[in-house]
Amino acid sequence: MAQTSKKLVLGITGGIAAYKSAELVRLLVKSNIDVQVVMTESATKFITPITMQALSGKPVFVGMWDGGVGNGMPHIELSRDADAILIAPASAEFIAKLVHGRADDLLSTLCLARDCPLLVAPAMNKQMWENPATQRNIAQLKKDGVSILGPDTGDQACGEVGLGRMLEAEDLLVLVNAHFTPKLLAGKRVLITAGGTLEMIDPVRAITNLSSGKMGYAIAQAASDMGAEVTLVSGATSLAAPKSVNNIRATSSDAMYQAVMSNIAKQDIFIGVAAVADYSPTEQSTQKIKKSTASHSLELTLNKDILAEVANLPNAPFCVGFAAESENLLEYAEAKRQAKKLPLIVANLVAEAMGSDENSVTLLDKNGSHPLPRAPKIEIARQLLQYVANML
Ligand code: C5P
């Protein structure tokens, strides 16, 4: 079920943002995308082909007459082989050339000869971006079916501040991955809880747990890539939420319960990934508790089980639970699935999952168990959601 490797031509044009393309290539390759770099002559003034070759693991093409590809027809060969072309950075000049279908170097020629989607990440000074000529060109490219990624706003290399910066490499990676992901959840609304919870004892002390939020955030990103409208209820985590989701912060189990219940109507899928505290202090002191006795006991009250309550709603969405166990994994997880009346539960060992960037899980449904071998959490998230899409 793992995604097969996609082929991307990364076109680099002349702009100072070309330095970000080195990091982008590294991230794309790490994300299992096969990258062929093609540079314009101007781009080589900002970053060398040797750098890009070392990072992509492949020779870089610059000139129209460079040998070695497709019987002297690299523009045809390279574009036929690609699943998409991304131009990052795309200079104002290159964008203007694309609009007019000009073909006076290898990169512009292979864009014209392409039979695959074209993605363009503009990078230029804010005056150049705001110029009506550039805005007309961008509008025309959109009409022609080209995807425009960014630009971002902020500090510019020229010292000015405004719109025109190229998106960061991490943001471009997310958009490229989303582009390559089949839209299996298009039109679906998905609500996800993620992270641990923080149950305050007094203004400075709390009960919490070691959940990092990485698995829930990966599922939120993957669901959004698959076309879903995602609401993420984030507990105690320091992670930055994916930009494409509606993120609601709710650190205590009670706040998480309220956030879920006020957003559950009209959801198609609910995935409870959060490590919600089972108990909270019965009373929360408004002032810092002073040490006065040799021992101190804390009375705890059982929290509401958010997942079980959602699964028992009259028009319950499709509910997926997580079971993090330290022993008897499958037995405990299946018992939870049945007790909470869930169609699907994801079983993982605490030692494998918590805090790690990778995970190995077993999906349990009424038909039995389905193991997903150890992989990065984003990959586990994709496979889980493909399974959910099939069940739906
Ligand atoms: O019973 P246990 O806490 O092990 O169940 C784990 C599953 O239930 C997870 O999906 C978790 O998000 C959810 N849960 C919840 N509310 C609670 C406790 C657990 O939604 N109070």
Short mmCIF file of C-alpha atoms and ligand atoms in Angstrom, two decimals:
data_model
loop_
_atom_site.label_atom_id
_atom_site.label_comp_id
_atom_site.label_asym_id
_atom_site.label_seq_id
_atom_site.Cartn_x
_atom_site.Cartn_y
_atom_site.Cartn_z
CA MET A 1 0.00 0.00 0.00
CA ALA A 2 3.05 2.30 0.22
CA GLN A 3 3.07 5.16 -2.29
CA THR A 4 5.20 4.36 -5.33
CA SER A 5 8.01 6.80 -6.03
CA LYS A 6 6.87 9.80 -8.13
CA LYS A 7 9.12 11.49 -10.66
CA LEU A 8 9.50 15.25 -10.41
CA VAL A 9 11.47 17.59 -12.65
CA LEU A 10 12.64 20.46 -10.45
CA GLY A 11 13.35 23.51 -12.59
CA ILE A 12 15.50 26.20 -10.99
CA THR A 13 15.61 29.69 -12.47
CA GLY A 14 17.78 32.70 -11.64
CA GLY A 15 16.94 34.18 -8.26
CA ILE A 16 18.49 34.35 -4.82
CA ALA A 17 15.80 31.96 -3.52
CA ALA A 18 17.67 29.25 -5.49
CA TYR A 19 19.61 28.58 -2.29
CA LYS A 20 16.37 27.18 -0.79
CA SER A 21 16.11 24.71 -3.69
CA ALA A 22 19.09 22.77 -2.31
CA GLU A 23 17.16 22.05 0.89
CA LEU A 24 14.03 21.35 -1.15
CA VAL A 25 15.84 18.65 -3.18
CA ARG A 26 17.07 17.05 0.05
CA LEU A 27 13.54 16.98 1.51
CA LEU A 28 11.97 15.68 -1.72
CA VAL A 29 14.50 12.85 -1.99
CA LYS A 30 13.98 11.99 1.69
CA SER A 31 10.25 11.87 0.98
CA ASN A 32 10.86 9.15 -1.66
CA ILE A 33 10.39 11.46 -4.67
CA ASP A 34 12.67 10.89 -7.66
CA VAL A 35 14.07 14.36 -8.51
CA GLN A 36 15.64 15.41 -11.83
CA VAL A 37 17.06 18.92 -11.60
CA VAL A 38 17.09 21.20 -14.65
CA MET A 39 18.59 24.69 -14.25
CA THR A 40 18.64 27.82 -16.37
CA GLU A 41 21.98 29.48 -17.09
CA SER A 42 21.02 32.31 -14.69
CA ALA A 43 20.27 29.82 -11.90
CA THR A 44 23.88 28.55 -12.09
CA LYS A 45 25.03 32.06 -11.08
CA PHE A 46 23.26 31.55 -7.72
CA ILE A 47 23.85 27.85 -6.98
CA THR A 48 26.03 25.30 -8.71
CA PRO A 49 24.84 22.25 -10.65
CA ILE A 50 27.37 20.20 -8.62
CA THR A 51 25.48 21.02 -5.41
CA MET A 52 22.19 19.98 -6.96
CA GLN A 53 23.72 16.84 -8.47
CA ALA A 54 25.15 15.79 -5.11
CA LEU A 55 21.77 16.26 -3.40
CA SER A 56 19.60 14.69 -6.12
CA GLY A 57 22.06 11.90 -6.95
CA LYS A 58 21.66 12.59 -10.70
CA PRO A 59 23.40 14.68 -13.35
CA VAL A 60 21.84 18.14 -13.70
CA PHE A 61 20.81 19.53 -17.10
CA VAL A 62 21.30 23.16 -18.02
CA GLY A 63 21.90 23.68 -21.74
CA MET A 64 19.67 22.72 -24.62
CA TRP A 65 22.60 20.93 -26.22
CA ASP A 66 23.84 18.98 -23.17
CA GLY A 67 24.37 15.37 -24.29
CA GLY A 68 23.28 12.20 -22.58
CA VAL A 69 19.46 12.29 -22.73
CA GLY A 70 16.99 11.03 -25.27
CA ASN A 71 18.88 10.92 -28.60
CA GLY A 72 19.68 14.62 -28.33
CA MET A 73 16.07 15.48 -27.38
CA PRO A 74 16.28 16.08 -23.61
CA HIS A 75 13.23 18.41 -23.64
CA ILE A 76 11.00 15.54 -24.81
CA GLU A 77 12.66 12.77 -22.81
CA LEU A 78 12.74 14.63 -19.49
CA SER A 79 9.16 15.88 -19.67
CA ARG A 80 7.71 12.51 -20.80
CA ASP A 81 9.37 10.80 -17.89
CA ALA A 82 8.00 13.19 -15.25
CA ASP A 83 4.81 12.96 -13.15
CA ALA A 84 5.06 16.74 -12.61
CA ILE A 85 7.35 19.72 -13.18
CA LEU A 86 7.96 22.18 -10.34
CA ILE A 87 9.69 25.49 -11.06
CA ALA A 88 11.20 26.75 -7.78
CA PRO A 89 12.22 29.49 -7.74
CA ALA A 90 10.31 30.86 -10.73
CA SER A 91 11.61 34.33 -11.64
CA ALA A 92 9.34 37.04 -13.07
CA GLU A 93 11.15 36.61 -16.40
CA PHE A 94 10.60 32.84 -16.50
CA ILE A 95 6.91 33.26 -15.62
CA ALA A 96 6.55 35.73 -18.50
CA LYS A 97 8.21 33.19 -20.82
CA LEU A 98 5.81 30.45 -19.70
CA VAL A 99 2.82 32.70 -20.45
CA HIS A 100 4.00 33.21 -24.02
CA GLY A 101 5.04 29.60 -24.62
CA ARG A 102 8.59 30.63 -25.37
CA ALA A 103 11.20 27.91 -25.73
CA ASP A 104 14.67 29.46 -25.87
CA ASP A 105 16.40 27.24 -23.30
CA LEU A 106 16.07 23.66 -22.04
CA LEU A 107 13.79 24.41 -19.07
CA SER A 108 11.28 26.58 -20.96
CA THR A 109 11.29 24.08 -23.84
CA LEU A 110 10.52 21.13 -21.63
CA CYS A 111 7.71 23.10 -19.95
CA LEU A 112 6.22 23.72 -23.41
CA ALA A 113 6.70 20.08 -24.43
CA ARG A 114 5.26 18.66 -21.18
CA ASP A 115 2.29 16.33 -20.86
CA CYS A 116 2.20 16.48 -17.05
CA PRO A 117 1.07 19.06 -14.44
CA LEU A 118 3.19 22.20 -13.97
CA LEU A 119 3.65 23.78 -10.52
CA VAL A 120 5.26 27.19 -10.19
CA ALA A 121 6.71 28.76 -7.01
CA PRO A 122 7.28 32.47 -7.76
CA ALA A 123 10.18 34.33 -6.09
CA MET A 124 10.84 38.00 -6.73
CA ASN A 125 10.99 41.49 -5.28
CA LYS A 126 7.60 42.74 -4.05
CA GLN A 127 7.40 45.52 -6.67
CA MET A 128 8.04 42.98 -9.41
CA TRP A 129 5.32 40.72 -7.94
CA GLU A 130 2.83 43.57 -7.63
CA ASN A 131 3.52 44.88 -11.13
CA PRO A 132 0.35 44.55 -13.22
CA ALA A 133 2.36 42.72 -15.88
CA THR A 134 3.31 39.95 -13.41
CA GLN A 135 -0.23 39.80 -12.01
CA ARG A 136 -1.61 39.44 -15.56
CA ASN A 137 0.93 36.68 -16.23
CA ILE A 138 0.01 34.80 -13.04
CA ALA A 139 -3.72 35.06 -13.86
CA GLN A 140 -3.01 33.68 -17.33
CA LEU A 141 -0.97 30.76 -15.99
CA LYS A 142 -3.82 29.87 -13.60
CA LYS A 143 -6.24 29.94 -16.56
CA ASP A 144 -3.86 27.60 -18.38
CA GLY A 145 -4.17 25.11 -15.50
CA VAL A 146 -0.78 25.84 -13.91
CA SER A 147 -0.69 25.59 -10.07
CA ILE A 148 0.84 28.64 -8.40
CA LEU A 149 2.46 27.84 -5.03
CA GLY A 150 2.83 30.99 -2.93
CA PRO A 151 4.54 33.41 -2.88
CA ASP A 152 5.04 34.15 0.81
CA THR A 153 5.30 37.49 2.53
CA GLY A 154 8.19 38.73 4.70
CA ASP A 155 11.80 39.92 4.52
CA GLN A 156 13.31 40.02 1.05
CA ALA A 157 16.97 39.64 0.03
CA CYS A 158 16.90 43.21 -1.34
CA GLY A 159 16.06 44.54 2.14
CA GLU A 160 12.40 45.31 1.42
CA VAL A 161 9.51 43.57 3.18
CA GLY A 162 6.44 42.25 1.37
CA LEU A 163 4.87 39.62 -0.86
CA GLY A 164 7.20 37.81 -3.26
CA ARG A 165 9.40 35.51 -1.17
CA MET A 166 9.51 31.91 -2.31
CA LEU A 167 7.72 29.51 0.06
CA GLU A 168 10.06 27.67 2.42
CA ALA A 169 11.32 24.25 1.32
CA GLU A 170 9.17 22.49 3.99
CA ASP A 171 6.02 24.23 2.69
CA LEU A 172 6.81 23.30 -0.92
CA LEU A 173 7.39 19.68 0.13
CA VAL A 174 3.92 19.58 1.73
CA LEU A 175 2.32 21.01 -1.43
CA VAL A 176 4.18 18.61 -3.74
CA ASN A 177 3.17 15.63 -1.60
CA ALA A 178 -0.43 16.86 -1.57
CA HIS A 179 -0.30 17.20 -5.36
CA PHE A 180 0.81 13.58 -5.74
CA THR A 181 -1.75 12.16 -3.27
CA PRO A 182 -4.95 10.61 -4.71
CA LYS A 183 -7.97 12.51 -3.36
CA LEU A 184 -9.55 9.48 -1.67
CA LEU A 185 -11.19 11.65 1.01
CA ALA A 186 -12.46 14.47 -1.23
CA GLY A 187 -15.64 15.99 0.21
CA LYS A 188 -15.16 14.28 3.59
CA ARG A 189 -14.95 16.12 6.90
CA VAL A 190 -12.49 14.64 9.36
CA LEU A 191 -12.05 15.57 13.04
CA ILE A 192 -8.83 14.46 14.74
CA THR A 193 -7.63 14.78 18.34
CA ALA A 194 -3.86 14.78 18.88
CA GLY A 195 -1.23 15.15 21.59
CA GLY A 196 -1.40 14.62 25.32
CA THR A 197 -3.54 16.55 27.77
CA LEU A 198 -2.56 18.83 30.62
CA GLU A 199 -4.69 18.54 33.77
CA MET A 200 -3.87 21.46 36.04
CA ILE A 201 -3.44 20.84 39.77
CA ASP A 202 -2.68 24.46 40.62
CA PRO A 203 -1.46 27.41 38.49
CA VAL A 204 2.03 25.89 38.05
CA ARG A 205 1.60 22.11 38.28
CA ALA A 206 -0.16 19.63 36.04
CA ILE A 207 -0.64 15.96 35.22
CA THR A 208 0.40 15.16 31.66
CA ASN A 209 1.90 12.32 29.58
CA LEU A 210 4.64 11.69 27.01
CA SER A 211 2.49 11.87 23.87
CA SER A 212 4.25 14.11 21.29
CA GLY A 213 1.28 14.67 18.96
CA LYS A 214 3.36 13.53 15.94
CA MET A 215 1.04 10.65 14.94
CA GLY A 216 -2.12 12.79 15.12
CA TYR A 217 -0.48 15.65 13.22
CA ALA A 218 0.73 13.23 10.52
CA ILE A 219 -2.83 11.91 10.14
CA ALA A 220 -4.15 15.48 9.91
CA GLN A 221 -1.61 16.29 7.16
CA ALA A 222 -2.30 13.06 5.25
CA ALA A 223 -6.11 13.52 5.46
CA SER A 224 -5.77 17.05 4.14
CA ASP A 225 -3.48 15.84 1.31
CA MET A 226 -6.21 13.31 0.42
CA GLY A 227 -8.70 16.14 -0.05
CA ALA A 228 -10.52 16.05 3.31
CA GLU A 229 -11.64 19.15 5.23
CA VAL A 230 -9.72 18.61 8.47
CA THR A 231 -10.37 19.94 11.96
CA LEU A 232 -7.55 19.20 14.38
CA VAL A 233 -8.12 19.44 18.12
CA SER A 234 -4.62 19.80 19.55
CA GLY A 235 -3.82 18.99 23.14
CA ALA A 236 -0.48 19.54 24.86
CA THR A 237 2.04 19.57 22.01
CA SER A 238 4.65 22.01 20.78
CA LEU A 239 4.28 21.02 17.13
CA ALA A 240 3.20 23.54 14.47
CA ALA A 241 -0.14 22.46 12.98
CA PRO A 242 -0.34 21.76 9.24
CA LYS A 243 -1.29 25.01 7.45
CA SER A 244 -4.16 23.42 5.56
CA VAL A 245 -6.17 22.34 8.64
CA ASN A 246 -8.46 24.14 11.06
CA ASN A 247 -6.52 23.86 14.34
CA ILE A 248 -8.26 24.25 17.69
CA ARG A 249 -6.13 24.30 20.85
CA ALA A 250 -7.61 22.44 23.83
CA THR A 251 -5.07 21.34 26.39
CA SER A 252 -7.21 19.82 29.18
CA SER A 253 -9.35 16.73 28.66
CA ASP A 254 -12.43 18.81 29.50
CA ALA A 255 -11.53 21.51 26.93
CA MET A 256 -10.85 18.76 24.40
CA TYR A 257 -14.26 17.21 25.10
CA GLN A 258 -15.99 20.59 24.60
CA ALA A 259 -14.02 21.30 21.38
CA VAL A 260 -14.86 17.88 19.93
CA MET A 261 -18.54 18.01 20.86
CA SER A 262 -19.07 21.48 19.45
CA ASN A 263 -17.49 20.43 16.12
CA ILE A 264 -18.74 16.86 15.74
CA ALA A 265 -21.96 17.56 13.84
CA LYS A 266 -21.52 17.01 10.07
CA GLN A 267 -18.18 15.18 10.51
CA ASP A 268 -17.82 12.03 8.40
CA ILE A 269 -14.84 10.60 10.28
CA PHE A 270 -13.56 11.01 13.86
CA ILE A 271 -10.05 9.80 14.73
CA GLY A 272 -9.12 9.92 18.42
CA VAL A 273 -5.34 9.94 18.45
CA ALA A 274 -4.92 12.10 21.57
CA ALA A 275 -3.62 10.51 24.75
CA VAL A 276 -6.46 11.90 26.87
CA ALA A 277 -5.88 11.72 30.62
CA ASP A 278 -8.12 9.14 32.24
CA TYR A 279 -8.32 11.18 35.46
CA SER A 280 -8.09 14.88 36.44
CA PRO A 281 -7.65 16.49 39.86
CA THR A 282 -11.10 16.72 41.45
CA GLU A 283 -10.30 20.21 42.62
CA GLN A 284 -8.00 22.69 40.94
CA SER A 285 -6.38 25.14 43.35
CA THR A 286 -6.43 28.75 42.19
CA GLN A 287 -3.29 29.44 44.24
CA LYS A 288 0.01 27.53 44.26
CA ILE A 289 -0.24 24.69 46.83
CA LYS A 290 2.32 25.16 49.64
CA LYS A 291 4.32 22.26 51.04
CA SER A 292 3.25 21.88 54.62
CA THR A 293 2.89 18.17 55.35
CA ALA A 294 5.12 15.10 54.98
CA SER A 295 2.76 13.60 52.42
CA HIS A 296 0.08 15.01 50.17
CA SER A 297 -2.68 13.17 48.41
CA LEU A 298 -4.51 14.26 45.34
CA GLU A 299 -8.04 13.15 44.64
CA LEU A 300 -8.66 12.33 40.98
CA THR A 301 -11.94 12.05 39.10
CA LEU A 302 -12.53 9.92 36.00
CA ASN A 303 -12.74 12.00 32.80
CA LYS A 304 -15.34 11.61 30.07
CA ASP A 305 -14.24 9.20 27.35
CA ILE A 306 -14.48 11.48 24.30
CA LEU A 307 -14.16 8.70 21.73
CA ALA A 308 -16.75 6.43 23.40
CA GLU A 309 -19.21 9.35 23.64
CA VAL A 310 -18.74 10.25 19.97
CA ALA A 311 -19.11 6.61 18.89
CA ASN A 312 -22.41 6.44 20.83
CA LEU A 313 -23.95 9.56 19.26
CA PRO A 314 -27.16 8.85 17.29
CA ASN A 315 -25.56 9.94 13.97
CA ALA A 316 -22.03 8.94 14.88
CA PRO A 317 -19.30 9.52 12.29
CA PHE A 318 -17.01 6.63 11.32
CA CYS A 319 -14.89 6.36 14.49
CA VAL A 320 -11.25 5.28 14.68
CA GLY A 321 -9.52 4.81 18.03
CA PHE A 322 -5.90 4.38 19.06
CA ALA A 323 -4.72 1.97 21.74
CA ALA A 324 -1.24 2.56 23.14
CA GLU A 325 -0.27 -0.41 25.29
CA SER A 326 2.87 -1.62 27.01
CA GLU A 327 1.83 -5.32 26.98
CA ASN A 328 -0.80 -7.70 25.55
CA LEU A 329 -1.20 -5.25 22.68
CA LEU A 330 -3.70 -6.95 20.39
CA GLU A 331 -5.82 -8.43 23.18
CA TYR A 332 -6.19 -5.09 25.02
CA ALA A 333 -6.72 -3.14 21.82
CA GLU A 334 -9.46 -5.45 20.53
CA ALA A 335 -11.19 -5.31 23.92
CA LYS A 336 -11.15 -1.48 23.69
CA ARG A 337 -12.49 -1.56 20.14
CA GLN A 338 -15.45 -3.64 21.26
CA ALA A 339 -16.06 -1.75 24.52
CA LYS A 340 -16.10 1.63 22.70
CA LYS A 341 -18.09 0.18 19.73
CA LEU A 342 -15.52 1.23 17.11
CA PRO A 343 -15.33 -0.13 13.55
CA LEU A 344 -11.55 0.29 13.65
CA ILE A 345 -8.79 0.66 16.24
CA VAL A 346 -5.07 1.22 15.73
CA ALA A 347 -2.90 -0.75 18.16
CA ASN A 348 0.64 0.42 18.91
CA LEU A 349 3.23 -0.29 21.58
CA VAL A 350 4.14 2.68 23.78
CA ALA A 351 7.85 1.91 23.35
CA GLU A 352 7.53 1.95 19.53
CA ALA A 353 5.30 4.98 19.19
CA MET A 354 5.73 7.66 21.82
CA GLY A 355 7.88 10.61 20.76
CA SER A 356 9.32 8.75 17.77
CA ASP A 357 9.16 9.92 14.13
CA GLU A 358 8.33 6.36 13.15
CA ASN A 359 5.75 3.83 14.26
CA SER A 360 4.60 0.30 13.60
CA VAL A 361 0.93 -0.43 14.18
CA THR A 362 -1.75 -3.09 13.76
CA LEU A 363 -5.19 -2.15 12.47
CA LEU A 364 -7.98 -4.15 14.10
CA ASP A 365 -11.52 -4.38 12.73
CA LYS A 366 -14.29 -6.98 12.83
CA ASN A 367 -12.46 -9.01 10.18
CA GLY A 368 -9.25 -9.35 12.16
CA SER A 369 -5.83 -7.74 12.24
CA HIS A 370 -3.81 -5.93 9.59
CA PRO A 371 -0.22 -5.04 10.50
CA LEU A 372 1.53 -1.96 9.05
CA PRO A 373 5.31 -2.44 9.33
CA ARG A 374 7.57 0.22 10.87
CA ALA A 375 7.66 3.39 8.73
CA PRO A 376 7.68 7.18 9.15
CA LYS A 377 4.48 8.35 10.84
CA ILE A 378 3.35 10.23 7.71
CA GLU A 379 3.54 6.94 5.77
CA ILE A 380 1.62 5.05 8.50
CA ALA A 381 -0.94 7.88 8.41
CA ARG A 382 -1.40 7.52 4.62
CA GLN A 383 -1.81 3.76 4.85
CA LEU A 384 -4.31 4.05 7.73
CA LEU A 385 -6.40 6.60 5.79
CA GLN A 386 -6.34 4.46 2.64
CA TYR A 387 -7.68 1.62 4.79
CA VAL A 388 -10.38 3.90 6.23
CA ALA A 389 -11.32 5.13 2.72
CA ASN A 390 -11.70 1.48 1.63
CA MET A 391 -13.87 0.67 4.65
CA LEU A 392 -16.10 3.66 3.94
O1 C5P B 1 -9.19 3.61 26.94
P1 C5P B 1 -8.01 4.25 26.32
O2 C5P B 1 -7.68 5.58 26.94
O3 C5P B 1 -6.79 3.39 26.23
O4 C5P B 1 -8.47 4.50 24.82
C1 C5P B 1 -7.67 5.13 23.88
C2 C5P B 1 -8.51 5.74 22.82
O5 C5P B 1 -9.62 6.46 23.37
C3 C5P B 1 -7.76 6.77 22.04
O6 C5P B 1 -8.29 6.77 20.73
C4 C5P B 1 -8.07 8.07 22.77
O7 C5P B 1 -7.94 9.20 21.94
C5 C5P B 1 -9.49 7.85 23.21
N1 C5P B 1 -9.86 8.48 24.50
C6 C5P B 1 -10.71 9.55 24.54
N2 C5P B 1 -11.08 10.12 25.72
C7 C5P B 1 -10.60 9.64 26.88
C8 C5P B 1 -9.71 8.55 26.88
C9 C5P B 1 -9.36 7.99 25.66
O8 C5P B 1 -11.16 9.99 23.46
N3 C5P B 1 -10.97 10.22 28.02
#
